[in-house]
Amino acid sequence: MAEGDRMHALVRRLYPLCRSITGDGLRETLAVVGEHLDLTVHEVPTGTQVLDWTVPQEWNIRDAHISRDGRRIVDFQALSLHVVGYSVPVDRTMPLSELRSHLHTLPEQPWLVPYRTSYYAPTWGFCLAQSTLDAMPDGDYEVVIDSTLEDGSLTYAEHVVPGQVEDEVIVSCHVCHPSLANDNLAGVAVAVELAKSLRNPYHTYRFIFAPGTIGAITWLARNDADKVKHGIVLACAGDRGSLTYKQSRRGDAEIDRVLAHVLRDRPHEIREFSPYGYDERQYCSPGYNLGVGSLTRTPYAGYPEYHTSGDNPDFVTPESMVDTLTVCREAVDVLDRNRRYVNLSPYGEPQLGKRGLYESLGGRSDAKDAQLAMLWVLNLSDGDHDLLAIADRARLPFPSVAAAADALHAAGLLKEA
Amino acid sequence: MAEGDRMHALVRRLYPLCRSITGDGLRETLAVVGEHLDLTVHEVPTGTQVLDWTVPQEWNIRDAHISRDGRRIVDFQALSLHVVGYSVPVDRTMPLSELRSHLHTLPEQPWLVPYRTSYYAPTWGFCLAQSTLDAMPDGDYEVVIDSTLEDGSLTYAEHVVPGQVEDEVIVSCHVCHPSLANDNLAGVAVAVELAKSLRNPYHTYRFIFAPGTIGAITWLARNDADKVKHGIVLACAGDRGSLTYKQSRRGDAEIDRVLAHVLRDRPHEIREFSPYGYDERQYCSPGYNLGVGSLTRTPYAGYPEYHTSGDNPDFVTPESMVDTLTVCREAVDVLDRNRRYVNLSPYGEPQLGKRGLYESLGGRSDAKDAQLAMLWVLNLSDGDHDLLAIADRARLPFPSVAAAADALHAAGLLKEA
Amino acid sequence: MAEGDRMHALVRRLYPLCRSITGDGLRETLAVVGEHLDLTVHEVPTGTQVLDWTVPQEWNIRDAHISRDGRRIVDFQALSLHVVGYSVPVDRTMPLSELRSHLHTLPEQPWLVPYRTSYYAPTWGFCLAQSTLDAMPDGDYEVVIDSTLEDGSLTYAEHVVPGQVEDEVIVSCHVCHPSLANDNLAGVAVAVELAKSLRNPYHTYRFIFAPGTIGAITWLARNDADKVKHGIVLACAGDRGSLTYKQSRRGDAEIDRVLAHVLRDRPHEIREFSPYGYDERQYCSPGYNLGVGSLTRTPYAGYPEYHTSGDNPDFVTPESMVDTLTVCREAVDVLDRNRRYVNLSPYGEPQLGKRGLYESLGGRSDAKDAQLAMLWVLNLSDGDHDLLAIADRARLPFPSVAAAADALHAAGLLKEA
């Protein structure tokens, strides 16, 4: 099966599971990912202090519905979005007039079911289409949420691809959203394929699958962030829109330059950092200020289907996920091959011809990329410019510049800075 | 009476007075301003050395006219612009052919009377409409300027609103122009209303009403400019054009950032500093280089009525002066509330929910300004960014950001840097 | 004869000579230039190590042709481009099928003869129009290149105009191209006229006429580059296009600012440095990193006639060369008069009127350039801004600003920083 189809199949398989920031839906999700990658799964007990936060109680849900005359009108078994995340148990009959304050709809998108949670304030609720609500007559309804909210643990997982150096690149995906395909099963699927394809990379690559916010905070509380040199938060990786890269808080971190380069000749948008969105919020909090950006297609809250039942597996495409994956791989290539050199023959140009590096016939005006790349590398290898800066300045593809540097290095004309 | 009407009434009342850089017209003007504000009036004797300049002789004028057959053809009593400022006395009969070299008109605006002065070279002259001149037959005219140019003093005034700190913000208006409404009676009127409305400000606000150039130079010669932290030169504050802010010489002074922020969502123009215009020329001379910009509506020499009889009370409107005043007040608010904080919980986001600062229902995509403002303040309060920088970066209104900072500070999450 | 005609006559006179990077064609060219300027001619023996390079053998050519039945079909005597530069001798009869691999044409420009060289790889070849080749029937051809490639020397020349200081400005022209008018006889002609017109300049001006690449490298190897403060590589100085300035590698060198200023109000293009083009490649190699830019009209490889027989004396015009020369002269004027001053009366404006530097009649809105220039010079003469920076900031012509500085200096208001 081709990559795109494999990723889409994974999205479809994970879609029905009821994920949240804790609980068995999250564990099952990580178990499925674990069929593809060696995962280290962590369980962090309820009550553990993590930075400014406390790991909450674990939430599990078995069933939920709103019924009338024994017929399920809103049914958690059909769509996990129907229950407000972290709803406390309920089992009552009540009139619609009382039930209403627990119902969430999208009046402007009457056919879609919204996604809502209440992690830190105990309550319960249902999400349903406005059209469903409109069709519900007054009268009594049976309201059941068969959930538990008890001490337990928060679950997250890591997959590490050891590199030639211990400096790490993290790829972080939130895995806490229930039946939402683009947000973030597509991100998970792209991360899985990316991880599978890494072979003896230069950096050590760490893939983090954790619930949003509290998961990233837990990871940061339990790890040494200093080893994280670069990172990408992957989300909304499969919709039909073009790619958007949101810069790290630094704005000029190497990962920011890498993604700008890789996206340069594609339709794309670069956004400045903002402290809203996904877990870049945590990685880029001012105490850490890591070089971690966020790669999405259409970004956070940028499409009408966002956080609704419209974000289903049909909303994401194999082609889009392959495109996101390709960009991730090109970024990895740049990150892993980017170096800073010093020209050892900096006075005038060295004579490339006598080293077999330059075409002998002069006068032609169509200098080749390979020759231009060598001249650029020689001219800018002053210890200040890395190869990426040279590729940007020369408007040449990074691989051409890296190949030129390799050839010049082999010829003894460069040394690493 | 509403503010706009009060300001327009003040413009009309001051309009007929014949102001100059010295003399009784200037004193009467300050006396009228003194009916609204507690003023300290300074008299600086002729001959006093002020920086590179010397306080000139005092000029006073009682009457002036060009008459023929006993009929006043050009009459100072009707319009103070008719006499060239600082004209020496004359009382002669002379033919038009001789008189002509003393007459100033605007051939391209034949119905308007120009404004001219000759402070530092003794001469006399009249300003009149070209149409008036065209109607003057050859022959003899009686020419009278009943003026005196004698040792006396230069007059300027200050109004101080004490603040919580001694650091000063100056608001400076030139008061030397005779019957010109926008330039600068509107500026005076806006300054008066602004001064009246300040209540226990953070900075100390000093309003300076002084003749242009020599007055500002005199003020600088007699005061410690080091206490001036910010300032605005107010002029042309009442015409129907949109606002223009001319930056201080520094270009990145806090006042420059404040005005850019306050004007951001209004029609406006920002101009770089130039050493021409009003008294920002003196405050921004390189030895002082103060953070003083200039706020006008249509700027210096930017409208056809500039320095002509067309700049009369009908040329300025209550609405425009209210708009200028509003911007001044917003600028004062930013200047007085702008602070630099340090996030005391900089590793990850602090949990705002447990402190009652964050909405409990998750999943909605319409995060409120107040919550965004808190996230921005936390993320950028690293000691480098002040609240104004955060408001600019977040594209949020300053008051939202300042309110968020107050809430976070009250919750113990911030300290002042 | 006017300048433009003189320059065009020089181009026409030099055009037929067969220049290369060594040899008698180059020497004859320098001899002609020497009729206009005092030249110091240098001969550097074959085998001399110059930086990373070695001076090659000297190439001389007396005759070359491809003939059939005694008739010259391709004739070096008619056009020096017909022989690949540095062709080794040949004297054979061979079938067209064998000859073909030695023939260079431009299939897309079938009427033009290309320019080709092979300095460092021994071979031989002919350049001809595709239309000529198309008309050559199969069969045997007599192929003659009467050349020698032997130990000798590389020739270059210098003309120095001593200045008031030893700091040097170099003007460098490549003189190695055979019959190509714009590239670079027009550059040589402009340099000659520029050199002739310099009178007691502030800087010392050094004109370098040397073969491309190896000539510049040889010059750099034999001279102290530290004395070179500014420089221009002149090429393509005569075509009908507008001017292009390519910045030095530094990008913010004084020469870059000078050319940007001089070109500001002309049609022009500014390009960032790239390590391809003319001898700025050598002067701007990272070890030297000199403040040397490149002035051309249509730049390197930017016109269809580039490096073809289409680049003949009709391709360049007297008017274009005069325009290039004018810009060079204005650049020299700025370079030589640019200074940094300190305002000695920096607190407030000094009173210019009492020094006779300011118009006495006030109120007019059409301040004159001369007065504005004085205000700008006073305001920005803080030791940081040079006159050029002031002219740029004020958007005034450099000569106005320099004249204002002279007047203020004479009045004792400025001192040199």
PDB file of N, CA and C in Angstrom, chain B residues 93-132:
ATOM      1  N   THR B  93       3.148 109.326   3.253  1.00  0.00           N
ATOM      2  CA  THR B  93       2.351 109.235   2.037  1.00  0.00           C
ATOM      3  C   THR B  93       3.326 108.897   0.920  1.00  0.00           C
ATOM      4  N   MET B  94       2.948 107.922   0.095  1.00  0.00           N
ATOM      5  CA  MET B  94       3.880 107.522  -0.968  1.00  0.00           C
ATOM      6  C   MET B  94       3.084 106.990  -2.148  1.00  0.00           C
ATOM      7  N   PRO B  95       3.674 107.072  -3.295  1.00  0.00           N
ATOM      8  CA  PRO B  95       2.968 106.573  -4.478  1.00  0.00           C
ATOM      9  C   PRO B  95       2.958 105.028  -4.465  1.00  0.00           C
ATOM     10  N   LEU B  96       1.988 104.430  -5.119  1.00  0.00           N
ATOM     11  CA  LEU B  96       1.879 102.966  -5.179  1.00  0.00           C
ATOM     12  C   LEU B  96       3.165 102.346  -5.707  1.00  0.00           C
ATOM     13  N   SER B  97       3.789 103.057  -6.628  1.00  0.00           N
ATOM     14  CA  SER B  97       5.018 102.507  -7.221  1.00  0.00           C
ATOM     15  C   SER B  97       6.090 102.284  -6.159  1.00  0.00           C
ATOM     16  N   GLU B  98       6.136 103.159  -5.161  1.00  0.00           N
ATOM     17  CA  GLU B  98       7.118 102.999  -4.100  1.00  0.00           C
ATOM     18  C   GLU B  98       6.626 101.982  -3.060  1.00  0.00           C
ATOM     19  N   LEU B  99       5.316 102.008  -2.836  1.00  0.00           N
ATOM     20  CA  LEU B  99       4.714 101.138  -1.820  1.00  0.00           C
ATOM     21  C   LEU B  99       4.829  99.664  -2.184  1.00  0.00           C
ATOM     22  N   ARG B 100       4.768  99.413  -3.479  1.00  0.00           N
ATOM     23  CA  ARG B 100       4.690  98.030  -3.961  1.00  0.00           C
ATOM     24  C   ARG B 100       5.722  97.091  -3.342  1.00  0.00           C
ATOM     25  N   SER B 101       6.954  97.538  -3.166  1.00  0.00           N
ATOM     26  CA  SER B 101       8.004  96.640  -2.672  1.00  0.00           C
ATOM     27  C   SER B 101       7.747  96.231  -1.224  1.00  0.00           C
ATOM     28  N   HIS B 102       6.772  96.898  -0.561  1.00  0.00           N
ATOM     29  CA  HIS B 102       6.425  96.541   0.817  1.00  0.00           C
ATOM     30  C   HIS B 102       5.141  95.721   0.898  1.00  0.00           C
ATOM     31  N   LEU B 103       4.611  95.344  -0.255  1.00  0.00           N
ATOM     32  CA  LEU B 103       3.327  94.646  -0.274  1.00  0.00           C
ATOM     33  C   LEU B 103       3.535  93.162  -0.609  1.00  0.00           C
ATOM     34  N   HIS B 104       2.865  92.296   0.137  1.00  0.00           N
ATOM     35  CA  HIS B 104       2.974  90.842  -0.078  1.00  0.00           C
ATOM     36  C   HIS B 104       1.604  90.289  -0.414  1.00  0.00           C
ATOM     37  N   THR B 105       1.523  89.580  -1.518  1.00  0.00           N
ATOM     38  CA  THR B 105       0.255  88.980  -1.938  1.00  0.00           C
ATOM     39  C   THR B 105       0.511  87.535  -2.356  1.00  0.00           C
ATOM     40  N   LEU B 106      -0.562  86.848  -2.647  1.00  0.00           N
ATOM     41  CA  LEU B 106      -0.482  85.479  -3.162  1.00  0.00           C
ATOM     42  C   LEU B 106      -1.141  85.469  -4.535  1.00  0.00           C
ATOM     43  N   PRO B 107      -0.389  85.721  -5.590  1.00  0.00           N
ATOM     44  CA  PRO B 107      -1.010  85.835  -6.921  1.00  0.00           C
ATOM     45  C   PRO B 107      -1.803  84.586  -7.322  1.00  0.00           C
ATOM     46  N   GLU B 108      -1.397  83.441  -6.836  1.00  0.00           N
ATOM     47  CA  GLU B 108      -2.119  82.225  -7.217  1.00  0.00           C
ATOM     48  C   GLU B 108      -3.360  81.975  -6.354  1.00  0.00           C
ATOM     49  N   GLN B 109      -3.474  82.686  -5.256  1.00  0.00           N
ATOM     50  CA  GLN B 109      -4.674  82.587  -4.399  1.00  0.00           C
ATOM     51  C   GLN B 109      -5.138  84.024  -4.175  1.00  0.00           C
ATOM     52  N   PRO B 110      -5.688  84.641  -5.239  1.00  0.00           N
ATOM     53  CA  PRO B 110      -5.836  86.111  -5.235  1.00  0.00           C
ATOM     54  C   PRO B 110      -6.787  86.650  -4.168  1.00  0.00           C
ATOM     55  N   TRP B 111      -7.641  85.804  -3.552  1.00  0.00           N
ATOM     56  CA  TRP B 111      -8.575  86.318  -2.549  1.00  0.00           C
ATOM     57  C   TRP B 111      -8.036  86.180  -1.133  1.00  0.00           C
ATOM     58  N   LEU B 112      -6.871  85.586  -0.968  1.00  0.00           N
ATOM     59  CA  LEU B 112      -6.360  85.326   0.377  1.00  0.00           C
ATOM     60  C   LEU B 112      -5.219  86.274   0.746  1.00  0.00           C
ATOM     61  N   VAL B 113      -5.153  86.586   2.018  1.00  0.00           N
ATOM     62  CA  VAL B 113      -4.097  87.446   2.554  1.00  0.00           C
ATOM     63  C   VAL B 113      -3.012  86.550   3.146  1.00  0.00           C
ATOM     64  N   PRO B 114      -1.766  86.721   2.771  1.00  0.00           N
ATOM     65  CA  PRO B 114      -0.718  85.864   3.341  1.00  0.00           C
ATOM     66  C   PRO B 114      -0.290  86.326   4.733  1.00  0.00           C
ATOM     67  N   TYR B 115       0.455  85.441   5.388  1.00  0.00           N
ATOM     68  CA  TYR B 115       1.052  85.735   6.703  1.00  0.00           C
ATOM     69  C   TYR B 115       2.556  85.830   6.520  1.00  0.00           C
ATOM     70  N   ARG B 116       3.117  86.990   6.908  1.00  0.00           N
ATOM     71  CA  ARG B 116       4.567  87.179   6.772  1.00  0.00           C
ATOM     72  C   ARG B 116       5.116  87.837   8.028  1.00  0.00           C
ATOM     73  N   THR B 117       6.386  87.573   8.287  1.00  0.00           N
ATOM     74  CA  THR B 117       7.060  88.171   9.449  1.00  0.00           C
ATOM     75  C   THR B 117       8.475  88.554   9.059  1.00  0.00           C
ATOM     76  N   SER B 118       9.040  89.435   9.853  1.00  0.00           N
ATOM     77  CA  SER B 118      10.466  89.739   9.683  1.00  0.00           C
ATOM     78  C   SER B 118      11.051  90.058  11.043  1.00  0.00           C
ATOM     79  N   TYR B 119      11.180  88.997  11.858  1.00  0.00           N
ATOM     80  CA  TYR B 119      11.558  89.201  13.254  1.00  0.00           C
ATOM     81  C   TYR B 119      12.956  89.792  13.420  1.00  0.00           C
ATOM     82  N   TYR B 120      13.873  89.355  12.591  1.00  0.00           N
ATOM     83  CA  TYR B 120      15.270  89.645  12.906  1.00  0.00           C
ATOM     84  C   TYR B 120      15.942  90.577  11.900  1.00  0.00           C
ATOM     85  N   ALA B 121      15.151  91.111  10.920  1.00  0.00           N
ATOM     86  CA  ALA B 121      15.691  92.110   9.988  1.00  0.00           C
ATOM     87  C   ALA B 121      14.697  93.265   9.966  1.00  0.00           C
ATOM     88  N   PRO B 122      15.072  94.452  10.441  1.00  0.00           N
ATOM     89  CA  PRO B 122      14.108  95.554  10.586  1.00  0.00           C
ATOM     90  C   PRO B 122      13.592  96.012   9.230  1.00  0.00           C
ATOM     91  N   THR B 123      12.288  95.954   9.058  1.00  0.00           N
ATOM     92  CA  THR B 123      11.647  96.377   7.827  1.00  0.00           C
ATOM     93  C   THR B 123      10.187  96.586   8.148  1.00  0.00           C
ATOM     94  N   TRP B 124       9.395  96.974   7.178  1.00  0.00           N
ATOM     95  CA  TRP B 124       7.947  97.032   7.378  1.00  0.00           C
ATOM     96  C   TRP B 124       7.273  96.569   6.112  1.00  0.00           C
ATOM     97  N   GLY B 125       6.033  96.163   6.266  1.00  0.00           N
ATOM     98  CA  GLY B 125       5.307  95.688   5.097  1.00  0.00           C
ATOM     99  C   GLY B 125       3.865  95.377   5.422  1.00  0.00           C
ATOM    100  N   PHE B 126       3.102  95.242   4.359  1.00  0.00           N
ATOM    101  CA  PHE B 126       1.686  94.884   4.476  1.00  0.00           C
ATOM    102  C   PHE B 126       1.408  93.616   3.675  1.00  0.00           C
ATOM    103  N   CYS B 127       0.461  92.832   4.157  1.00  0.00           N
ATOM    104  CA  CYS B 127      -0.009  91.659   3.422  1.00  0.00           C
ATOM    105  C   CYS B 127      -1.447  91.913   3.008  1.00  0.00           C
ATOM    106  N   LEU B 128      -1.747  91.608   1.770  1.00  0.00           N
ATOM    107  CA  LEU B 128      -3.112  91.859   1.294  1.00  0.00           C
ATOM    108  C   LEU B 128      -3.445  90.883   0.177  1.00  0.00           C
ATOM    109  N   ALA B 129      -4.724  90.849  -0.133  1.00  0.00           N
ATOM    110  CA  ALA B 129      -5.147  89.980  -1.225  1.00  0.00           C
ATOM    111  C   ALA B 129      -4.682  90.574  -2.551  1.00  0.00           C
ATOM    112  N   GLN B 130      -4.314  89.713  -3.449  1.00  0.00           N
ATOM    113  CA  GLN B 130      -3.935  90.165  -4.782  1.00  0.00           C
ATOM    114  C   GLN B 130      -5.095  90.944  -5.425  1.00  0.00           C
ATOM    115  N   SER B 131      -6.298  90.467  -5.149  1.00  0.00           N
ATOM    116  CA  SER B 131      -7.470  91.141  -5.742  1.00  0.00           C
ATOM    117  C   SER B 131      -7.588  92.568  -5.227  1.00  0.00           C
ATOM    118  N   THR B 132      -7.209  92.779  -3.964  1.00  0.00           N
ATOM    119  CA  THR B 132      -7.220  94.139  -3.425  1.00  0.00           C
ATOM    120  C   THR B 132      -6.170  94.994  -4.122  1.00  0.00           C
TER     121      THR B 132
END
